[in-house]
């Protein structure tokens, strides 16, 4: 494994180990409770930051930071089949969820204060037995079980309530074509070994993307696995404006 991938896997594993502390800052439930009480809480702020980061870094958060990524990639050794369908499912969750937050915030009179540490215990998420049970249920039912049943990073494809913020951010970036982190490829160097497609953590048809010169995909998490695994050095990171990029 290339040093960059060791670093990436190390970062997401540490992030996963810290998940009991950071859990509330990524919670889809606390943001609803906070909206009712007119509070901009930690998860509201982090979801906003994810959206903003996607304007220049795409879904880099998903590939390099997310605690759920660390858990899911650790599970590759237990079940590593490719997930090819169902990306739309997370939108069926996200749209009514965001709608509920907006409606509840409006009905509650709007936001009146900011409390980043809302409902945490000295800034840490799990401060009592109830918090621990909620954490374990989310971890097992939403992240571990789908990965074991459906395969590689199933949570990212089917259930993640954070991914749509970043997908929307990168779509806006694509419309305005400002400089951002992307993949680029030199298709003529490809030896058709299929390594990139077989190893992509998001089960993308990377070799086809290379051949069609369309390296942009809303499910790409910019993890760099395809870059570091390609024996011919076909794929690279790129940071440039839309006019010059080898995407879309
Ligand atoms: S296409 Fe490459 S960078 Fe994107 S998710 Fe797949 S392996 Fe990672
Ligand atoms: S890993 Fe590289 S050489 Fe192999 S199919 Fe993918 S782009 Fe082509």
PDB file of C-alpha atoms and ligand atoms in Angstrom:
ATOM      1  CA  UNK A   1       0.000   0.000   0.000  1.00  0.00           C
ATOM      2  CA  UNK A   2       1.292   3.439  -0.973  1.00  0.00           C
ATOM      3  CA  UNK A   3       2.192   5.844   1.893  1.00  0.00           C
ATOM      4  CA  UNK A   4      -0.648   8.207   0.944  1.00  0.00           C
ATOM      5  CA  UNK A   5      -3.212   5.435   1.363  1.00  0.00           C
ATOM      6  CA  UNK A   6      -1.634   4.368   4.657  1.00  0.00           C
ATOM      7  CA  UNK A   7      -1.985   7.953   5.822  1.00  0.00           C
ATOM      8  CA  UNK A   8      -5.592   8.167   4.639  1.00  0.00           C
ATOM      9  CA  UNK A   9      -6.576   4.902   6.254  1.00  0.00           C
ATOM     10  CA  UNK A  10      -4.810   5.961   9.459  1.00  0.00           C
ATOM     11  CA  UNK A  11      -6.697   9.262   9.544  1.00  0.00           C
ATOM     12  CA  UNK A  12     -10.152   7.718   9.031  1.00  0.00           C
ATOM     13  CA  UNK A  13      -9.371   4.992  11.574  1.00  0.00           C
ATOM     14  CA  UNK A  14      -8.398   7.576  14.209  1.00  0.00           C
ATOM     15  CA  UNK A  15     -11.543   9.506  13.269  1.00  0.00           C
ATOM     16  CA  UNK A  16     -13.555   6.348  13.914  1.00  0.00           C
ATOM     17  CA  UNK A  17     -11.888   5.821  17.296  1.00  0.00           C
ATOM     18  CA  UNK A  18     -12.901   9.394  18.178  1.00  0.00           C
ATOM     19  CA  UNK A  19     -16.476   8.870  16.993  1.00  0.00           C
ATOM     20  CA  UNK A  20     -17.878   8.343  20.529  1.00  0.00           C
ATOM     21  CA  UNK A  21     -16.674  11.882  21.277  1.00  0.00           C
ATOM     22  CA  UNK A  22     -17.728  13.490  17.975  1.00  0.00           C
ATOM     23  CA  UNK A  23     -20.996  11.594  17.445  1.00  0.00           C
ATOM     24  CA  UNK A  24     -23.332  14.470  18.450  1.00  0.00           C
ATOM     25  CA  UNK A  25     -21.581  16.874  16.078  1.00  0.00           C
ATOM     26  CA  UNK A  26     -22.707  14.691  13.154  1.00  0.00           C
ATOM     27  CA  UNK A  27     -26.123  13.839  14.544  1.00  0.00           C
ATOM     28  CA  UNK A  28     -29.188  14.095  12.290  1.00  0.00           C
ATOM     29  CA  UNK A  29     -31.434  14.068  15.381  1.00  0.00           C
ATOM     30  CA  UNK A  30     -29.894  16.764  17.558  1.00  0.00           C
ATOM     31  CA  UNK A  31     -30.140  19.294  14.744  1.00  0.00           C
ATOM     32  CA  UNK A  32     -33.912  18.757  14.761  1.00  0.00           C
ATOM     33  CA  UNK A  33     -34.177  19.192  18.503  1.00  0.00           C
ATOM     34  CA  UNK A  34     -31.978  22.271  18.260  1.00  0.00           C
ATOM     35  CA  UNK A  35     -34.154  23.707  15.460  1.00  0.00           C
ATOM     36  CA  UNK A  36     -37.241  23.389  17.662  1.00  0.00           C
ATOM     37  CA  UNK A  37     -35.404  25.330  20.372  1.00  0.00           C
ATOM     38  CA  UNK A  38     -34.043  27.943  17.971  1.00  0.00           C
ATOM     39  CA  UNK A  39     -30.430  26.822  18.407  1.00  0.00           C
ATOM     40  CA  UNK A  40     -27.758  26.545  15.738  1.00  0.00           C
ATOM     41  CA  UNK A  41     -25.932  23.527  17.130  1.00  0.00           C
ATOM     42  CA  UNK A  42     -22.691  21.733  16.357  1.00  0.00           C
ATOM     43  CA  UNK A  43     -24.086  19.454  13.668  1.00  0.00           C
ATOM     44  CA  UNK A  44     -25.744  22.422  11.911  1.00  0.00           C
ATOM     45  CA  UNK A  45     -22.338  24.128  11.764  1.00  0.00           C
ATOM     46  CA  UNK A  46     -20.471  21.000  10.647  1.00  0.00           C
ATOM     47  CA  UNK A  47     -23.008  20.179   7.922  1.00  0.00           C
ATOM     48  CA  UNK A  48     -22.645  23.756   6.687  1.00  0.00           C
ATOM     49  CA  UNK A  49     -18.841  23.376   6.695  1.00  0.00           C
ATOM     50  CA  UNK A  50     -19.144  20.108   4.740  1.00  0.00           C
ATOM     51  CA  UNK A  51     -21.211  21.908   2.104  1.00  0.00           C
ATOM     52  CA  UNK A  52     -18.693  24.760   1.922  1.00  0.00           C
ATOM     53  CA  UNK A  53     -15.702  22.376   1.772  1.00  0.00           C
ATOM     54  CA  UNK A  54     -17.290  20.591  -1.193  1.00  0.00           C
ATOM     55  CA  UNK A  55     -17.162  23.832  -3.175  1.00  0.00           C
ATOM     56  CA  UNK A  56     -13.383  23.360  -3.473  1.00  0.00           C
ATOM     57  CA  UNK A  57     -12.634  19.841  -2.195  1.00  0.00           C
ATOM     58  CA  UNK A  58     -15.579  17.845  -3.521  1.00  0.00           C
ATOM     59  CA  UNK A  59     -16.325  14.885  -1.268  1.00  0.00           C
ATOM     60  CA  UNK A  60     -12.828  14.815   0.144  1.00  0.00           C
ATOM     61  CA  UNK A  61     -14.321  14.760   3.654  1.00  0.00           C
ATOM     62  CA  UNK A  62     -15.915  11.377   2.889  1.00  0.00           C
ATOM     63  CA  UNK A  63     -12.630   9.896   1.721  1.00  0.00           C
ATOM     64  CA  UNK A  64     -10.246  11.437   4.209  1.00  0.00           C
ATOM     65  CA  UNK A  65     -12.007  12.450   7.438  1.00  0.00           C
ATOM     66  CA  UNK A  66     -15.354  10.749   8.077  1.00  0.00           C
ATOM     67  CA  UNK A  67     -15.493   8.404  11.105  1.00  0.00           C
ATOM     68  CA  UNK A  68     -18.036   6.238   9.280  1.00  0.00           C
ATOM     69  CA  UNK A  69     -15.443   5.764   6.546  1.00  0.00           C
ATOM     70  CA  UNK A  70     -12.940   4.376   9.041  1.00  0.00           C
ATOM     71  CA  UNK A  71     -15.463   1.866  10.341  1.00  0.00           C
ATOM     72  CA  UNK A  72     -16.617   0.812   6.887  1.00  0.00           C
ATOM     73  CA  UNK A  73     -13.169   0.414   5.379  1.00  0.00           C
ATOM     74  CA  UNK A  74     -12.138  -1.645   8.410  1.00  0.00           C
ATOM     75  CA  UNK A  75     -15.047  -3.926   7.493  1.00  0.00           C
ATOM     76  CA  UNK A  76     -13.669  -4.507   3.981  1.00  0.00           C
ATOM     77  CA  UNK A  77     -11.845  -7.530   5.378  1.00  0.00           C
ATOM     78  CA  UNK A  78     -15.214  -9.034   6.415  1.00  0.00           C
ATOM     79  CA  UNK A  79     -17.229  -8.153   3.297  1.00  0.00           C
ATOM     80  CA  UNK A  80     -15.861  -6.386   0.260  1.00  0.00           C
ATOM     81  CA  UNK A  81     -18.330  -6.872  -2.568  1.00  0.00           C
ATOM     82  CA  UNK A  82     -19.083  -3.911  -4.815  1.00  0.00           C
ATOM     83  CA  UNK A  83     -22.255  -1.839  -4.356  1.00  0.00           C
ATOM     84  CA  UNK A  84     -23.625  -0.749  -7.723  1.00  0.00           C
ATOM     85  CA  UNK A  85     -27.184   0.383  -7.004  1.00  0.00           C
ATOM     86  CA  UNK A  86     -29.285   2.515  -4.712  1.00  0.00           C
ATOM     87  CA  UNK A  87     -27.450   5.838  -4.524  1.00  0.00           C
ATOM     88  CA  UNK A  88     -30.824   7.597  -4.734  1.00  0.00           C
ATOM     89  CA  UNK A  89     -31.971   6.118  -1.410  1.00  0.00           C
ATOM     90  CA  UNK A  90     -30.042   8.636   0.659  1.00  0.00           C
ATOM     91  CA  UNK A  91     -31.935  11.448  -1.069  1.00  0.00           C
ATOM     92  CA  UNK A  92     -35.233   9.897   0.044  1.00  0.00           C
ATOM     93  CA  UNK A  93     -33.932  10.372   3.581  1.00  0.00           C
ATOM     94  CA  UNK A  94     -32.223  13.718   3.119  1.00  0.00           C
ATOM     95  CA  UNK A  95     -35.041  15.692   1.455  1.00  0.00           C
ATOM     96  CA  UNK A  96     -37.745  15.083   4.104  1.00  0.00           C
ATOM     97  CA  UNK A  97     -35.161  15.401   6.872  1.00  0.00           C
ATOM     98  CA  UNK A  98     -33.960  18.843   5.719  1.00  0.00           C
ATOM     99  CA  UNK A  99     -37.588  19.797   5.053  1.00  0.00           C
ATOM    100  CA  UNK A 100     -38.497  18.880   8.637  1.00  0.00           C
ATOM    101  CA  UNK A 101     -35.601  20.950  10.010  1.00  0.00           C
ATOM    102  CA  UNK A 102     -36.676  24.008   8.014  1.00  0.00           C
ATOM    103  CA  UNK A 103     -40.354  23.666   8.969  1.00  0.00           C
ATOM    104  CA  UNK A 104     -39.593  23.134  12.652  1.00  0.00           C
ATOM    105  CA  UNK A 105     -37.158  26.049  12.731  1.00  0.00           C
ATOM    106  CA  UNK A 106     -39.735  28.363  11.113  1.00  0.00           C
ATOM    107  CA  UNK A 107     -42.547  27.178  13.370  1.00  0.00           C
ATOM    108  CA  UNK A 108     -40.298  27.650  16.394  1.00  0.00           C
ATOM    109  CA  UNK A 109     -39.704  31.291  15.479  1.00  0.00           C
ATOM    110  CA  UNK A 110     -36.344  30.876  13.753  1.00  0.00           C
ATOM    111  CA  UNK A 111     -32.844  30.591  15.158  1.00  0.00           C
ATOM    112  CA  UNK A 112     -31.994  32.859  18.068  1.00  0.00           C
ATOM    113  CA  UNK A 113     -28.631  31.596  19.346  1.00  0.00           C
ATOM    114  CA  UNK A 114     -25.570  29.533  18.504  1.00  0.00           C
ATOM    115  CA  UNK A 115     -24.445  26.720  20.800  1.00  0.00           C
ATOM    116  CA  UNK A 116     -21.778  24.555  19.176  1.00  0.00           C
ATOM    117  CA  UNK A 117     -21.651  22.265  22.210  1.00  0.00           C
ATOM    118  CA  UNK A 118     -25.448  21.829  22.411  1.00  0.00           C
ATOM    119  CA  UNK A 119     -26.414  18.726  24.447  1.00  0.00           C
ATOM    120  CA  UNK A 120     -22.787  17.574  24.826  1.00  0.00           C
ATOM    121  CA  UNK A 121     -21.045  16.785  28.107  1.00  0.00           C
ATOM    122  CA  UNK A 122     -18.005  19.061  28.436  1.00  0.00           C
ATOM    123  CA  UNK A 123     -17.877  19.039  24.628  1.00  0.00           C
ATOM    124  CA  UNK A 124     -17.948  15.238  24.419  1.00  0.00           C
ATOM    125  CA  UNK A 125     -20.866  13.385  22.902  1.00  0.00           C
ATOM    126  CA  UNK A 126     -21.454  10.324  25.032  1.00  0.00           C
ATOM    127  CA  UNK A 127     -21.932  11.418  28.614  1.00  0.00           C
ATOM    128  CA  UNK A 128     -24.445   8.875  29.849  1.00  0.00           C
ATOM    129  CA  UNK A 129     -25.886   5.419  29.224  1.00  0.00           C
ATOM    130  CA  UNK A 130     -28.585   6.762  26.892  1.00  0.00           C
ATOM    131  CA  UNK A 131     -25.954   8.391  24.698  1.00  0.00           C
ATOM    132  CA  UNK A 132     -23.919   5.184  24.617  1.00  0.00           C
ATOM    133  CA  UNK A 133     -26.946   3.109  23.592  1.00  0.00           C
ATOM    134  CA  UNK A 134     -27.865   5.604  20.850  1.00  0.00           C
ATOM    135  CA  UNK A 135     -24.283   5.552  19.586  1.00  0.00           C
ATOM    136  CA  UNK A 136     -24.083   1.766  19.471  1.00  0.00           C
ATOM    137  CA  UNK A 137     -27.458   1.489  17.742  1.00  0.00           C
ATOM    138  CA  UNK A 138     -26.490   3.991  15.042  1.00  0.00           C
ATOM    139  CA  UNK A 139     -23.108   2.347  14.582  1.00  0.00           C
ATOM    140  CA  UNK A 140     -24.498  -1.149  14.285  1.00  0.00           C
ATOM    141  CA  UNK A 141     -27.806  -0.609  12.464  1.00  0.00           C
ATOM    142  CA  UNK A 142     -26.792   2.145  10.048  1.00  0.00           C
ATOM    143  CA  UNK A 143     -23.115   1.525   9.393  1.00  0.00           C
ATOM    144  CA  UNK A 144     -21.964  -1.997  10.324  1.00  0.00           C
ATOM    145  CA  UNK A 145     -25.052  -4.010   9.315  1.00  0.00           C
ATOM    146  CA  UNK A 146     -25.552  -2.425   5.850  1.00  0.00           C
ATOM    147  CA  UNK A 147     -21.844  -2.925   5.117  1.00  0.00           C
ATOM    148  CA  UNK A 148     -22.098  -6.599   6.041  1.00  0.00           C
ATOM    149  CA  UNK A 149     -25.328  -7.125   4.086  1.00  0.00           C
ATOM    150  CA  UNK A 150     -24.904  -4.952   0.986  1.00  0.00           C
ATOM    151  CA  UNK A 151     -21.138  -4.483   0.800  1.00  0.00           C
ATOM    152  CA  UNK A 152     -18.489  -1.834   0.516  1.00  0.00           C
ATOM    153  CA  UNK A 153     -19.434   1.539   2.048  1.00  0.00           C
ATOM    154  CA  UNK A 154     -23.148   0.792   1.835  1.00  0.00           C
ATOM    155  CA  UNK A 155     -23.874   3.542   4.363  1.00  0.00           C
ATOM    156  CA  UNK A 156     -22.265   6.124   2.035  1.00  0.00           C
ATOM    157  CA  UNK A 157     -24.389   4.962  -0.903  1.00  0.00           C
ATOM    158  CA  UNK A 158     -27.714   4.390   0.783  1.00  0.00           C
ATOM    159  CA  UNK A 159     -28.100   6.088   4.139  1.00  0.00           C
ATOM    160  CA  UNK A 160     -25.672   8.932   4.698  1.00  0.00           C
ATOM    161  CA  UNK A 161     -27.458  12.196   5.543  1.00  0.00           C
ATOM    162  CA  UNK A 162     -24.214  14.179   5.166  1.00  0.00           C
ATOM    163  CA  UNK A 163     -23.239  13.131   1.626  1.00  0.00           C
ATOM    164  CA  UNK A 164     -26.017  15.154  -0.087  1.00  0.00           C
ATOM    165  CA  UNK A 165     -24.645  18.393   1.394  1.00  0.00           C
ATOM    166  CA  UNK A 166     -21.331  17.688  -0.343  1.00  0.00           C
ATOM    167  CA  UNK A 167     -22.911  16.416  -3.558  1.00  0.00           C
ATOM    168  CA  UNK A 168     -24.846  19.683  -3.777  1.00  0.00           C
ATOM    169  CA  UNK A 169     -21.672  21.663  -3.061  1.00  0.00           C
ATOM    170  CA  UNK A 170     -19.762  19.959  -5.859  1.00  0.00           C
ATOM    171  CA  UNK A 171     -22.687  20.380  -8.261  1.00  0.00           C
ATOM    172  CA  UNK A 172     -22.602  24.132  -7.612  1.00  0.00           C
ATOM    173  CA  UNK A 173     -18.833  24.046  -8.173  1.00  0.00           C
ATOM    174  CA  UNK A 174     -19.394  22.260 -11.469  1.00  0.00           C
ATOM    175  CA  UNK A 175     -21.888  24.877 -12.621  1.00  0.00           C
ATOM    176  CA  UNK A 176     -19.562  27.797 -11.888  1.00  0.00           C
ATOM    177  CA  UNK A 177     -16.362  25.927 -12.858  1.00  0.00           C
ATOM    178  CA  UNK A 178     -14.072  27.534 -10.308  1.00  0.00           C
ATOM    179  CA  UNK A 179     -10.757  25.899  -9.265  1.00  0.00           C
ATOM    180  CA  UNK A 180     -11.301  22.754  -7.256  1.00  0.00           C
ATOM    181  CA  UNK A 181      -9.881  19.327  -6.438  1.00  0.00           C
ATOM    182  CA  UNK A 182     -10.622  16.776  -9.166  1.00  0.00           C
ATOM    183  CA  UNK A 183      -9.277  13.649 -10.784  1.00  0.00           C
ATOM    184  CA  UNK A 184      -7.635  13.694 -14.189  1.00  0.00           C
ATOM    185  CA  UNK A 185      -6.606  10.766 -16.368  1.00  0.00           C
ATOM    186  CA  UNK A 186      -4.440   9.984 -19.377  1.00  0.00           C
ATOM    187  CA  UNK A 187      -6.511   7.295 -21.056  1.00  0.00           C
ATOM    188  CA  UNK A 188      -3.857   6.449 -23.634  1.00  0.00           C
ATOM    189  CA  UNK A 189      -1.569   5.093 -20.866  1.00  0.00           C
ATOM    190  CA  UNK A 190      -4.229   2.654 -19.548  1.00  0.00           C
ATOM    191  CA  UNK A 191      -3.391  -1.042 -19.814  1.00  0.00           C
ATOM    192  CA  UNK A 192      -6.966  -2.150 -18.971  1.00  0.00           C
ATOM    193  CA  UNK A 193      -5.922  -4.119 -15.909  1.00  0.00           C
ATOM    194  CA  UNK A 194      -9.245  -3.290 -14.107  1.00  0.00           C
ATOM    195  CA  UNK A 195      -7.411  -2.632 -10.822  1.00  0.00           C
ATOM    196  CA  UNK A 196      -8.987   0.797 -10.347  1.00  0.00           C
ATOM    197  CA  UNK A 197     -12.533  -0.475 -10.846  1.00  0.00           C
ATOM    198  CA  UNK A 198     -12.017  -3.502  -8.636  1.00  0.00           C
ATOM    199  CA  UNK A 199     -10.555  -1.496  -5.751  1.00  0.00           C
ATOM    200  CA  UNK A 200     -12.618   1.701  -5.766  1.00  0.00           C
ATOM    201  CA  UNK A 201     -14.142   1.939  -2.252  1.00  0.00           C
ATOM    202  CA  UNK A 202     -17.235   3.547  -3.803  1.00  0.00           C
ATOM    203  CA  UNK A 203     -17.592   0.789  -6.417  1.00  0.00           C
ATOM    204  CA  UNK A 204     -17.324   3.220  -9.317  1.00  0.00           C
ATOM    205  CA  UNK A 205     -16.559   2.037 -12.872  1.00  0.00           C
ATOM    206  CA  UNK A 206     -13.228   3.869 -12.791  1.00  0.00           C
ATOM    207  CA  UNK A 207     -11.739   2.243 -15.885  1.00  0.00           C
ATOM    208  CA  UNK A 208     -14.796   3.295 -17.908  1.00  0.00           C
ATOM    209  CA  UNK A 209     -14.511   6.796 -16.476  1.00  0.00           C
ATOM    210  CA  UNK A 210     -10.884   6.897 -17.626  1.00  0.00           C
ATOM    211  CA  UNK A 211     -11.737   5.718 -21.124  1.00  0.00           C
ATOM    212  CA  UNK A 212     -14.597   8.185 -21.513  1.00  0.00           C
ATOM    213  CA  UNK A 213     -12.546  11.059 -20.011  1.00  0.00           C
ATOM    214  CA  UNK A 214     -15.302  11.648 -17.469  1.00  0.00           C
ATOM    215  CA  UNK A 215     -13.588  11.438 -14.119  1.00  0.00           C
ATOM    216  CA  UNK A 216     -16.295  13.423 -12.385  1.00  0.00           C
ATOM    217  CA  UNK A 217     -18.831  11.365 -10.458  1.00  0.00           C
ATOM    218  CA  UNK A 218     -21.082  12.506  -7.625  1.00  0.00           C
ATOM    219  CA  UNK A 219     -20.160   9.381  -5.622  1.00  0.00           C
ATOM    220  CA  UNK A 220     -16.403   9.877  -5.965  1.00  0.00           C
ATOM    221  CA  UNK A 221     -14.923  10.637  -2.544  1.00  0.00           C
ATOM    222  CA  UNK A 222     -11.484  11.634  -3.872  1.00  0.00           C
ATOM    223  CA  UNK A 223      -9.870   8.960  -1.739  1.00  0.00           C
ATOM    224  CA  UNK A 224      -7.053   8.436  -4.256  1.00  0.00           C
ATOM    225  CA  UNK A 225      -7.234   4.633  -4.138  1.00  0.00           C
ATOM    226  CA  UNK A 226      -7.425   4.533  -7.937  1.00  0.00           C
ATOM    227  CA  UNK A 227      -4.482   6.925  -8.225  1.00  0.00           C
ATOM    228  CA  UNK A 228      -2.232   5.004  -5.871  1.00  0.00           C
ATOM    229  CA  UNK A 229      -3.256   1.582  -7.151  1.00  0.00           C
ATOM    230  CA  UNK A 230      -2.859   2.189 -10.873  1.00  0.00           C
ATOM    231  CA  UNK A 231       0.301   0.409 -12.098  1.00  0.00           C
ATOM    232  CA  UNK A 232       0.524   2.683 -15.144  1.00  0.00           C
ATOM    233  CA  UNK A 233       0.135   6.010 -13.344  1.00  0.00           C
ATOM    234  CA  UNK A 234      -2.908   6.898 -15.413  1.00  0.00           C
ATOM    235  CA  UNK A 235      -4.914   8.820 -12.805  1.00  0.00           C
ATOM    236  CA  UNK A 236      -3.836  11.907 -10.858  1.00  0.00           C
ATOM    237  CA  UNK A 237      -5.275  14.512  -8.543  1.00  0.00           C
ATOM    238  CA  UNK A 238      -5.750  17.838 -10.205  1.00  0.00           C
ATOM    239  CA  UNK A 239      -6.626  21.304  -8.991  1.00  0.00           C
ATOM    240  CA  UNK A 240      -7.649  23.652 -11.723  1.00  0.00           C
ATOM    241  CA  UNK A 241     -10.530  25.554 -13.237  1.00  0.00           C
ATOM    242  CA  UNK A 242     -13.321  23.806 -15.030  1.00  0.00           C
ATOM    243  CA  UNK A 243     -12.346  24.995 -18.481  1.00  0.00           C
ATOM    244  CA  UNK A 244      -9.133  22.931 -18.426  1.00  0.00           C
ATOM    245  CA  UNK A 245     -10.126  19.916 -16.417  1.00  0.00           C
ATOM    246  CA  UNK A 246     -10.626  16.427 -17.799  1.00  0.00           C
ATOM    247  CA  UNK A 247     -14.061  15.933 -16.292  1.00  0.00           C
ATOM    248  CA  UNK A 248     -17.782  15.952 -16.920  1.00  0.00           C
TER     249      UNK A 248
HETATM  250  S1  LIG B   1     -12.859   6.995  -8.377  1.00  0.00           S
HETATM  251 FE1  LIG B   1     -10.863   6.900  -7.319  1.00  0.00          FE
HETATM  252  S2  LIG B   1     -10.836   8.672  -5.950  1.00  0.00           S
HETATM  253 FE2  LIG B   1     -12.984   8.343  -6.574  1.00  0.00          FE
HETATM  254  S3  LIG B   1     -13.841   7.035  -4.984  1.00  0.00           S
HETATM  255 FE3  LIG B   1     -13.088   5.652  -6.574  1.00  0.00          FE
HETATM  256  S4  LIG B   1     -10.989   5.124  -5.954  1.00  0.00           S
HETATM  257 FE4  LIG B   1     -11.614   6.931  -4.744  1.00  0.00          FE
HETATM  258  S1  LIG B   2      -5.680   0.745 -12.828  1.00  0.00           S
HETATM  259 FE1  LIG B   2      -4.770   2.165 -14.333  1.00  0.00          FE
HETATM  260  S2  LIG B   2      -4.080   0.848 -16.024  1.00  0.00           S
HETATM  261 FE2  LIG B   2      -5.487  -0.404 -14.772  1.00  0.00          FE
HETATM  262  S3  LIG B   2      -7.499  -0.122 -15.765  1.00  0.00           S
HETATM  263 FE3  LIG B   2      -7.356   1.455 -14.148  1.00  0.00          FE
HETATM  264  S4  LIG B   2      -6.524   3.269 -15.209  1.00  0.00           S
HETATM  265 FE4  LIG B   2      -6.157   1.500 -16.571  1.00  0.00          FE
END
